[in-house]
Tab-separated table of C-alpha atoms and ligand atoms in Angstrom:
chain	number	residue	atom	x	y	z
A	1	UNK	CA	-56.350	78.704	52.459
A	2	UNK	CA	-57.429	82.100	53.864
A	3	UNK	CA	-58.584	82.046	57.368
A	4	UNK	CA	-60.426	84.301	60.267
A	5	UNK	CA	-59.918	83.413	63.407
A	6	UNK	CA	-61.265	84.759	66.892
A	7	UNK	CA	-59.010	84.277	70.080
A	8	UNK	CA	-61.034	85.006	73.350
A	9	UNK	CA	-59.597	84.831	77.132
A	10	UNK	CA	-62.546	83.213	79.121
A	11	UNK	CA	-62.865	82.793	83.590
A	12	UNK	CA	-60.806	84.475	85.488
A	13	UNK	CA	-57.289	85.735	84.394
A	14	UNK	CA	-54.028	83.907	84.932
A	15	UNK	CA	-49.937	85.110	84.182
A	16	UNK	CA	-49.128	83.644	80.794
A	17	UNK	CA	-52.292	85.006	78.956
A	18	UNK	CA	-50.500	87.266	76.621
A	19	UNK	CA	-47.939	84.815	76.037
A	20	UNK	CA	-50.253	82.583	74.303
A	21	UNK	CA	-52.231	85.335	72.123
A	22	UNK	CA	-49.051	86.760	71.031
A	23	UNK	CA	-47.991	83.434	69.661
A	24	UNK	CA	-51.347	82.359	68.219
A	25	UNK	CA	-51.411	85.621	66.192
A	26	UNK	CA	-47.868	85.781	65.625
A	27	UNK	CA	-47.785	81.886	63.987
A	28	UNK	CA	-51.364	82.373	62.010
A	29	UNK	CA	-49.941	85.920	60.662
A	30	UNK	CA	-46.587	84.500	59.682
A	31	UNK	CA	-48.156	81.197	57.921
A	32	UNK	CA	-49.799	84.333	55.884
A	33	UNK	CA	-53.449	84.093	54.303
A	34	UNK	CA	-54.835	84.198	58.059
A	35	UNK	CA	-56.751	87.011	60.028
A	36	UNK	CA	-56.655	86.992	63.771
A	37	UNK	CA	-59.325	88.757	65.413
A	38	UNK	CA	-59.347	89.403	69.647
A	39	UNK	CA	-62.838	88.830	71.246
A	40	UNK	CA	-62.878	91.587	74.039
A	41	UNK	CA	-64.029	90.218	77.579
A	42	UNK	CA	-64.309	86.523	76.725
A	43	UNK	CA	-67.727	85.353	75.632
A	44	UNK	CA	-69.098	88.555	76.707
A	45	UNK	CA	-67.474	90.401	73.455
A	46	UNK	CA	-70.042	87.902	71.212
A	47	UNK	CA	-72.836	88.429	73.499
A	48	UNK	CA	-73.098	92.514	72.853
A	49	UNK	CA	-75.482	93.406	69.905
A	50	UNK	CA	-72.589	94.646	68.069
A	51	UNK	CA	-69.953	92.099	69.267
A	52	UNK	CA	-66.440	93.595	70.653
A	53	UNK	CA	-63.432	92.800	68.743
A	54	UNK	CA	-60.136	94.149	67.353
A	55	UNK	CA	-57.604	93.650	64.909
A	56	UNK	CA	-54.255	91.464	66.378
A	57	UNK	CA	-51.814	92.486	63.988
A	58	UNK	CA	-47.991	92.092	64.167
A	59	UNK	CA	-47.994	95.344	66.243
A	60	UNK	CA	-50.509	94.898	68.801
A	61	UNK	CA	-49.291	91.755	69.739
A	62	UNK	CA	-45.379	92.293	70.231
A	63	UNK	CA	-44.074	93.490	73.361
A	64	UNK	CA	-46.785	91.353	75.443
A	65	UNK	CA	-45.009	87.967	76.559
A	66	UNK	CA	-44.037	88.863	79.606
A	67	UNK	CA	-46.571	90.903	80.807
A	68	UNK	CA	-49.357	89.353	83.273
A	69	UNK	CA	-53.531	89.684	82.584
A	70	UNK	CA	-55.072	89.517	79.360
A	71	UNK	CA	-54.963	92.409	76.969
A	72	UNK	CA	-58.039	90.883	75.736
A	73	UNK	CA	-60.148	90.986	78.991
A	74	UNK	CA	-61.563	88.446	80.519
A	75	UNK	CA	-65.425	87.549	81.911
A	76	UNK	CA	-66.054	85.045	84.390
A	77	UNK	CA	-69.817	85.614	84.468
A	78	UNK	CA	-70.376	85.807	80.815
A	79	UNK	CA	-72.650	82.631	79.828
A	80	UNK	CA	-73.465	82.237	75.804
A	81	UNK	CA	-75.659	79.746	77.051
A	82	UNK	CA	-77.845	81.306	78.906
A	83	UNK	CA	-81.130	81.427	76.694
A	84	UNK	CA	-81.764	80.744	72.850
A	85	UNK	CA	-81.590	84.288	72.238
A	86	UNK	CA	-78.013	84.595	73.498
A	87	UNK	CA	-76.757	81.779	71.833
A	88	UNK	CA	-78.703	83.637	68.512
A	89	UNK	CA	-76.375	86.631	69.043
A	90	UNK	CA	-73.380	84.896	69.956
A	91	UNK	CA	-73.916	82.954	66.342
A	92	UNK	CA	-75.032	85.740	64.741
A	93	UNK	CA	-72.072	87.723	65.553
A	94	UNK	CA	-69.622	84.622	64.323
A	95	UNK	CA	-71.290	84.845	60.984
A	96	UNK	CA	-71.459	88.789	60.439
A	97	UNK	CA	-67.687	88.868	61.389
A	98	UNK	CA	-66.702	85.591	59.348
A	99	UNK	CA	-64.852	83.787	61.759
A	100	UNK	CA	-63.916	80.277	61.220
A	101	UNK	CA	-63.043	79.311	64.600
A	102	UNK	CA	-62.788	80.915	67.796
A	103	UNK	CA	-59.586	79.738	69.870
A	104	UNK	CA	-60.804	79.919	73.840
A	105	UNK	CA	-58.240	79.987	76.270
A	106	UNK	CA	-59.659	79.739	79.229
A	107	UNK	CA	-60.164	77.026	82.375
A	108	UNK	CA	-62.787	73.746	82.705
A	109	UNK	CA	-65.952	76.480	82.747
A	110	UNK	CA	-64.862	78.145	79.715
A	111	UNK	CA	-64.097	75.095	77.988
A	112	UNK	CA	-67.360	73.643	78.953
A	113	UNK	CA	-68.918	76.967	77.411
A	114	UNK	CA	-67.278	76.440	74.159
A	115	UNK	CA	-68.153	72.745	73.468
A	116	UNK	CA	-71.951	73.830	74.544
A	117	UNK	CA	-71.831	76.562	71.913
A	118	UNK	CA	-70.032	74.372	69.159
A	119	UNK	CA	-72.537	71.622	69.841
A	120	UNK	CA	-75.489	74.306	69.555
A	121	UNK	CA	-74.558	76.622	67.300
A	122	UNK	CA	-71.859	74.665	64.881
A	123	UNK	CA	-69.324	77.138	65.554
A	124	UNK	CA	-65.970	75.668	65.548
A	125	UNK	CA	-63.841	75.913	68.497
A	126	UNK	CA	-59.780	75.220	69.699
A	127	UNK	CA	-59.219	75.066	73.269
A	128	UNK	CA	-56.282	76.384	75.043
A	129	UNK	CA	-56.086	75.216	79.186
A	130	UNK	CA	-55.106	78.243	81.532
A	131	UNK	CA	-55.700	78.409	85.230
A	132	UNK	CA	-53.349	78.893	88.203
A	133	UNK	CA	-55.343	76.196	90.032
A	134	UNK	CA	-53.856	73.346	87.608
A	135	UNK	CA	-56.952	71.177	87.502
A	136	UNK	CA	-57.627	70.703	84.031
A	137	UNK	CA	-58.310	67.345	82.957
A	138	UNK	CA	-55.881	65.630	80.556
A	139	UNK	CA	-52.976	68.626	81.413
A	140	UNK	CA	-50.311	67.939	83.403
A	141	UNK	CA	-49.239	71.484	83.770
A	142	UNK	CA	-50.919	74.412	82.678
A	143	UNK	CA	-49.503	77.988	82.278
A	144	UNK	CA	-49.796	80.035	85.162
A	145	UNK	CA	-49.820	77.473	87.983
A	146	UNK	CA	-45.738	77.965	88.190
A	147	UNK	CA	-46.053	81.876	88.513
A	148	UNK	CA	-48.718	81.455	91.160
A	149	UNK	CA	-46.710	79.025	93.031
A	150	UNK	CA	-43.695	80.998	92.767
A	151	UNK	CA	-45.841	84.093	94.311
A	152	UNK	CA	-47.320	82.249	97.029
A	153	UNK	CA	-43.638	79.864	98.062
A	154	UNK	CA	-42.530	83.634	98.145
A	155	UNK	CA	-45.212	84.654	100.686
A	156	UNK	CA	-44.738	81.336	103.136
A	157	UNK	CA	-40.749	82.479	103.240
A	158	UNK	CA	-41.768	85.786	104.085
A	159	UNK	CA	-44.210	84.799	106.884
A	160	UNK	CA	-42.179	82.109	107.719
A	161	UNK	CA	-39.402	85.106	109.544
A	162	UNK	CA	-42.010	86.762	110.926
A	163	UNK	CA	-43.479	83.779	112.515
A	164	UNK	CA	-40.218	82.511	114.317
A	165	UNK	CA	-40.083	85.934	115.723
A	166	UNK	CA	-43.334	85.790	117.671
A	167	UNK	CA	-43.219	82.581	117.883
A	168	UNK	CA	-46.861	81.968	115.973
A	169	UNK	CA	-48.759	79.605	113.982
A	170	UNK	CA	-49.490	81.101	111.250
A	171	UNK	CA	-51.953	79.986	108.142
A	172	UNK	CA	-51.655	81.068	104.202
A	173	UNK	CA	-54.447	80.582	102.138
A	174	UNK	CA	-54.012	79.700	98.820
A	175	UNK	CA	-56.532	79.794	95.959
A	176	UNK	CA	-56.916	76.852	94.019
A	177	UNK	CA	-60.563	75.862	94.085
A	178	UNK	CA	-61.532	72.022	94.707
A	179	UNK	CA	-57.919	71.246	93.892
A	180	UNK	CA	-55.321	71.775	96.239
A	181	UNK	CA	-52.089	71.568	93.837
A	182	UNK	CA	-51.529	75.126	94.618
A	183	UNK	CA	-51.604	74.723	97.992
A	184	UNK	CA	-49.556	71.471	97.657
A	185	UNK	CA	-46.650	72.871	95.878
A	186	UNK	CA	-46.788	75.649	97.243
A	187	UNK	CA	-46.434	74.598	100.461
A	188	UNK	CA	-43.379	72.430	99.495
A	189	UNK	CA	-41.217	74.947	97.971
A	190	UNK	CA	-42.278	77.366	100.841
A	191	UNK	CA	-41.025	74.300	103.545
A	192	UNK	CA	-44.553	74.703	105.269
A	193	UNK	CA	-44.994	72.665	108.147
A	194	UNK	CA	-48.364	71.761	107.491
A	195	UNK	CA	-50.027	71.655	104.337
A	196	UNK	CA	-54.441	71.125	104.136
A	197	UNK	CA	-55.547	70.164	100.631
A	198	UNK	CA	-59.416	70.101	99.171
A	199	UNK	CA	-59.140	66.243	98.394
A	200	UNK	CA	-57.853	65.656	102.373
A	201	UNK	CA	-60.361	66.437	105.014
A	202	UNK	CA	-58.473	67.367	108.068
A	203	UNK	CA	-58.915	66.656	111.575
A	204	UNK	CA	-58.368	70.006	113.829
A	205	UNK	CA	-56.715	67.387	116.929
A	206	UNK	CA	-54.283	65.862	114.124
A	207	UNK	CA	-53.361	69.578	113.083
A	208	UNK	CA	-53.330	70.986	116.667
A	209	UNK	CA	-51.373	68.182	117.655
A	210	UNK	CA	-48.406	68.743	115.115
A	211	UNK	CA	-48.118	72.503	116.078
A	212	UNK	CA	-48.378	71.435	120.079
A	213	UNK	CA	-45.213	69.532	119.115
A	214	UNK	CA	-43.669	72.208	117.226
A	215	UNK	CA	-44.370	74.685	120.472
A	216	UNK	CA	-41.980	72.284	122.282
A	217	UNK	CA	-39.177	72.731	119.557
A	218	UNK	CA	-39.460	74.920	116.944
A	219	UNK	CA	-41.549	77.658	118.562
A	220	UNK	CA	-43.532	78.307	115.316
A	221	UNK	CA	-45.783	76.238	112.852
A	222	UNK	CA	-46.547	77.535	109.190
A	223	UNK	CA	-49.672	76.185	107.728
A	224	UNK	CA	-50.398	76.415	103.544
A	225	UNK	CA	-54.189	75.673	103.533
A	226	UNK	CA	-55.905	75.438	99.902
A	227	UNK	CA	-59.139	77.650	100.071
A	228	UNK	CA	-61.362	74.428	99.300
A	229	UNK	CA	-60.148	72.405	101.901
A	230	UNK	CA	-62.153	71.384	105.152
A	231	UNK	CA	-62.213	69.845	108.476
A	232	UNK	CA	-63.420	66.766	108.577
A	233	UNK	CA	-67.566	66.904	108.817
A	234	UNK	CA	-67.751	70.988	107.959
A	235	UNK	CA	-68.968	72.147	104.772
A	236	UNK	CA	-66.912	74.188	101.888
A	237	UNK	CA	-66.111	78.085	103.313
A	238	UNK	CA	-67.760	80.199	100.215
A	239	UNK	CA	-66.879	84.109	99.991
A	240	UNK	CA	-69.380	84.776	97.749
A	241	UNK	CA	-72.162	83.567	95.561
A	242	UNK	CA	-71.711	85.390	91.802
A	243	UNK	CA	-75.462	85.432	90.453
A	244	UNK	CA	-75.305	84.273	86.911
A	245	UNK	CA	-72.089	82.834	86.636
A	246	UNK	CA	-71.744	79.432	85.438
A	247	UNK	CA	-69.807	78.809	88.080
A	248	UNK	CA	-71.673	81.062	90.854
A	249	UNK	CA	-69.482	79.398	94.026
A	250	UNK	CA	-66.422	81.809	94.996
A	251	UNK	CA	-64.322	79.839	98.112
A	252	UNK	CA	-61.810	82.184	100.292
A	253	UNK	CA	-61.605	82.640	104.051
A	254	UNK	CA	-61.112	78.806	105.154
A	255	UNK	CA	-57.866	80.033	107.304
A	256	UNK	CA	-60.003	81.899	109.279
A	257	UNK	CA	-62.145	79.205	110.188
A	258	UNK	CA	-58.667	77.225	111.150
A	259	UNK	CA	-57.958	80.087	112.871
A	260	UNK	CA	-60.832	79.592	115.278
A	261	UNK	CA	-60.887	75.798	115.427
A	262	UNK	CA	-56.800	75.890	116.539
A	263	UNK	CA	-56.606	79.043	118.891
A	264	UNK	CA	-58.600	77.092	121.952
A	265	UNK	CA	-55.950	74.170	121.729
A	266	UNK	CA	-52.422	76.379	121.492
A	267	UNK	CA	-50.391	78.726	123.905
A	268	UNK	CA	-49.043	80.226	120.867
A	269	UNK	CA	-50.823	83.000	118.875
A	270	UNK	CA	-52.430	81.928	115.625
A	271	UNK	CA	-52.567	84.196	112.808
A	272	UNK	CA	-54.212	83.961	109.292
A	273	UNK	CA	-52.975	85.869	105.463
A	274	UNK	CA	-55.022	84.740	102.901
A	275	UNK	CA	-53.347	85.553	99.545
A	276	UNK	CA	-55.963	86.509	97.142
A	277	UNK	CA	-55.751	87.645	94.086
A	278	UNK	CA	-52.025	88.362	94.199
A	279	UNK	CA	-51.546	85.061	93.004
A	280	UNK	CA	-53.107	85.707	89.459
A	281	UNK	CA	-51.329	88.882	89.245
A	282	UNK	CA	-48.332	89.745	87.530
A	283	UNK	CA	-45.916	88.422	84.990
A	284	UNK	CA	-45.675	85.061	83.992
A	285	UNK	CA	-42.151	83.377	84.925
A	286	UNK	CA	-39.590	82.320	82.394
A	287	UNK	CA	-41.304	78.814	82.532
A	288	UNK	CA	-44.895	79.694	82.013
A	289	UNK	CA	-43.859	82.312	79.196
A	290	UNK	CA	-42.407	79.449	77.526
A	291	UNK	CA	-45.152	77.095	78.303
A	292	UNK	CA	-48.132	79.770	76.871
A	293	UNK	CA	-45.851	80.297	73.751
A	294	UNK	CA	-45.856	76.408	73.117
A	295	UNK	CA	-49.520	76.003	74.098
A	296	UNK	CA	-50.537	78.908	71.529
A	297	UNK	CA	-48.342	77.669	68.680
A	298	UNK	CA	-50.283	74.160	68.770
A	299	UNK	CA	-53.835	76.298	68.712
A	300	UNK	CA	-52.354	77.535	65.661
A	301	UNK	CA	-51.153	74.215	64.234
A	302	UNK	CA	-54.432	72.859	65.541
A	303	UNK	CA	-56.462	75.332	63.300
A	304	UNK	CA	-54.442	75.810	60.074
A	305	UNK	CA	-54.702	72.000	60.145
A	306	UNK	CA	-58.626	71.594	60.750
A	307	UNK	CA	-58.745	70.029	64.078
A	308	UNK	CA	-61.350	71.819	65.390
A	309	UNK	CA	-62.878	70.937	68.811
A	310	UNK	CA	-59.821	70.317	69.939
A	311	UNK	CA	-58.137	71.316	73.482
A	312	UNK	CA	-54.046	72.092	73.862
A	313	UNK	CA	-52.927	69.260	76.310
A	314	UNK	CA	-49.408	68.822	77.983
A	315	UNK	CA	-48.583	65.060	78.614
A	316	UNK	CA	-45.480	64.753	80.443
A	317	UNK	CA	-43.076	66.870	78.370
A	318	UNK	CA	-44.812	67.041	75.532
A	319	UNK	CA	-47.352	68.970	73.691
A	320	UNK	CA	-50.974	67.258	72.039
A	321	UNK	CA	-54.487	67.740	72.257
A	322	UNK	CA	-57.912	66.022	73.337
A	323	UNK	CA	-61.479	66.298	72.471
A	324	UNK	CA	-62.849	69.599	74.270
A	325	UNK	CA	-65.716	67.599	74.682
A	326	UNK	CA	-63.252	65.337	77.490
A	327	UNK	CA	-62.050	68.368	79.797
A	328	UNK	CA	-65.500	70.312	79.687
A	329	UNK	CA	-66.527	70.481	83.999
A	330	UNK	CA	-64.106	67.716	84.522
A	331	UNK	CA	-61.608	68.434	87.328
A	332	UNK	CA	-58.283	66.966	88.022
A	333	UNK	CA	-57.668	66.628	91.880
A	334	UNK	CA	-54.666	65.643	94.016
A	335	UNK	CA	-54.905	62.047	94.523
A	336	UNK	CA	-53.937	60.783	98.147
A	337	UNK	CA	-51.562	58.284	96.591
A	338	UNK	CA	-49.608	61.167	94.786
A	339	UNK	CA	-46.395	61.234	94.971
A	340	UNK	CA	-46.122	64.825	96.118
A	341	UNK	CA	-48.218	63.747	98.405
A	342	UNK	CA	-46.507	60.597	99.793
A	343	UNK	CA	-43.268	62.599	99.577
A	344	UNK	CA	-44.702	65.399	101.568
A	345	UNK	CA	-45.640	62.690	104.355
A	346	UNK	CA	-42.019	60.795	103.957
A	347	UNK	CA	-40.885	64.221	105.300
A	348	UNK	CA	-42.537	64.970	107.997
A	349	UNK	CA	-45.361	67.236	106.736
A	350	UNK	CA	-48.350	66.882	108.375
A	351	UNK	CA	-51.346	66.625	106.042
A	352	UNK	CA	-53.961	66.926	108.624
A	353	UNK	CA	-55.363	63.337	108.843
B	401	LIG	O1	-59.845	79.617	89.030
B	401	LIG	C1	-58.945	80.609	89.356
B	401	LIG	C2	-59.291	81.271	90.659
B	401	LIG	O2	-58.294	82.210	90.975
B	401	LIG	C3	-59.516	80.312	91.828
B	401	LIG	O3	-58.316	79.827	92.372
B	401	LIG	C4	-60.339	81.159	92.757
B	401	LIG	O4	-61.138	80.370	93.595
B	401	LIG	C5	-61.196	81.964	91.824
B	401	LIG	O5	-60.532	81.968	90.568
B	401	LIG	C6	-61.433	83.363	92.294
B	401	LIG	O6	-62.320	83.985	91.414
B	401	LIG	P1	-62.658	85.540	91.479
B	401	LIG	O7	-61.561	86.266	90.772
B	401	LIG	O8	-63.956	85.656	90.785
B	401	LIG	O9	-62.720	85.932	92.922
């Protein structure tokens, strides 16, 4: 069976990327017969009149598993579905290159994107979940998360010194969307004192209350606040509005706004780092190299077997897929019953409620 086959890194870019190309081309090239083509920019590389692709040979894809981004680029404004004459090019451009199926790795959005092109075009598609946020339905863990919590646990520890010296609250921001596992473990593994998650509307007494305690004893209060998370009553804190993305909302700048609501109620100083994009950047740790490898060998398996519109899943330990169709604009959230959650409270984190 000879095979073409387009890989394209869709949304926004997450450690681990690299990993999974590498072993997508590496296990198509070595099962011989198959040609692996990169889509530059995500869905953007389609949309161009003469579509933007190269050649992932042996050689251009060695060397790359540890190193963070995409070397494919990535597009989190690109939308093939825009109008009828997009989705014309985008098909147009799968036939006049002869792909068989285009492997997306990419988040909810992007997955979304390819089961509305599949379903309108008849291209076939294979899924592959990424995202530091973790909130892809069906996937226990996706690559990426454990490199961005590793940066931001890093970041608490290092605030955390400063803090005791000064004797300050201080808030870190994590990204993470509508889902606050980033923030959750996160917070954990950076022994924050208060963690806020998107799924727990806090109350600014219940919050100001825990650090008024902490000003008694411990003389400093770290807060790990996910950037969708609010107090109870306010609306979402949006950085940005991206004008033709499919998913125009950017959050960021919600510690701030804590910042405000606790300064009236404390002696002590309180002082806000949101994290940003340092959390995407970089390269993937030992875990998520090994994760991307395993999720890009079963996009491989996935095609050379036929099991198109398909999505890479993780299910406890082990490795399977679901029906595109099943993740596309879902979202997995931390549930209040969590464990991590009820753990978190069994220890004395406060949680904001
Ligand atoms: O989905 C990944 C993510 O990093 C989110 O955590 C964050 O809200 C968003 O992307 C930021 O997007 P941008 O890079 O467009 O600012």
């Amino acid at each position: 069976m000879s095979l073409r086959v387009g890989v394209l890194t869709g949304g926004g870019d997450c450690p681990g990327l690299n990993a999974v190309i590498r072993a997508v081309a590496k296990s198509l090239i070595r099962h011989g017969q198959c040609e692996v083509l990169g889509i530059q920019d995500g869905f953007e590389g389609l949309m161009a009149p003469v579509p933007r692709v190269e050649l992932l040979d042996w050689q251009r894809v060695s060397g790359i598993l540890h190193v963070g981004g995409t070397i494919l680029g990535t597009s989190n404004s690109a939308n093939p579905l825009r109008d009828a004459a997009t989705l014309d090019q985008v098909a147009g451009n799968v036939r006049m290159l002869g792909l068989d199926v285009v492997i997306a790795i990419g988040g909810d959005g992007t997955m979304s994107l390819a089961h509305g092109v599949a379903q309108a075009t008849g291209i076939q598609c294979v899924g592959v979940p990424k995202t530091i946020d973790n909130d892809i339905a069906h996937c226990e863990r996706s690559f990426g998360f454990d490199t961005a919590v590793a940066t931001a646990a890093e970041a608490l520890r290092r605030i955390e010194s400063t803090a005791s010296s000064h004797h300050r609250v201080m808030i870190v921001e994590t990204m993470g969307r509508h889902a606050g596992w980033l923030a959750l473990e996160a917070g954990l593994a950076g022994a924050a004192d208060v963690i806020l998650l998107p799924e727990i509307d806090y109350s600014v007494g219940a919050v100001a209350a825990h650090c008024r305690a902490r000003e008694q004893r411990q003389r400093y209060t770290i807060i790990c606040i996910g950037e969708g998370a609010k107090a109870r009553g306010d609306a979402l804190t949006v950085r940005e509005q991206v004008t033709g993305s499919p998913d125009p909302v950017r959050l960021g700048g919600v510690g701030h706004v804590l910042r405000m609501q606790l300064q009236p109620h404390l002696r002590s100083e309180v002082r806000t780092t949101v994290l940003g994009h340092v959390q995407r950047g970089g390269d993937p740790t030992p875990f998520d190299r090994v994760l991307a490898t395993r999720f890009g060998h079963h996009a491989a398996e996935l095609v050379l077997a036929q099991r198109f519109g398909e999505m890479v899943t993780l299910d406890g330990a082990r490795i399977g897929s679901v029906p595109i169709a099943a993740v596309a604009n879902v979202q997995r959230k931390v549930t209040p019953e969590h464990e991590l959650v009820v753990m978190a409270r069994d220890i004395g984190v406060c949680l904001g409620d």
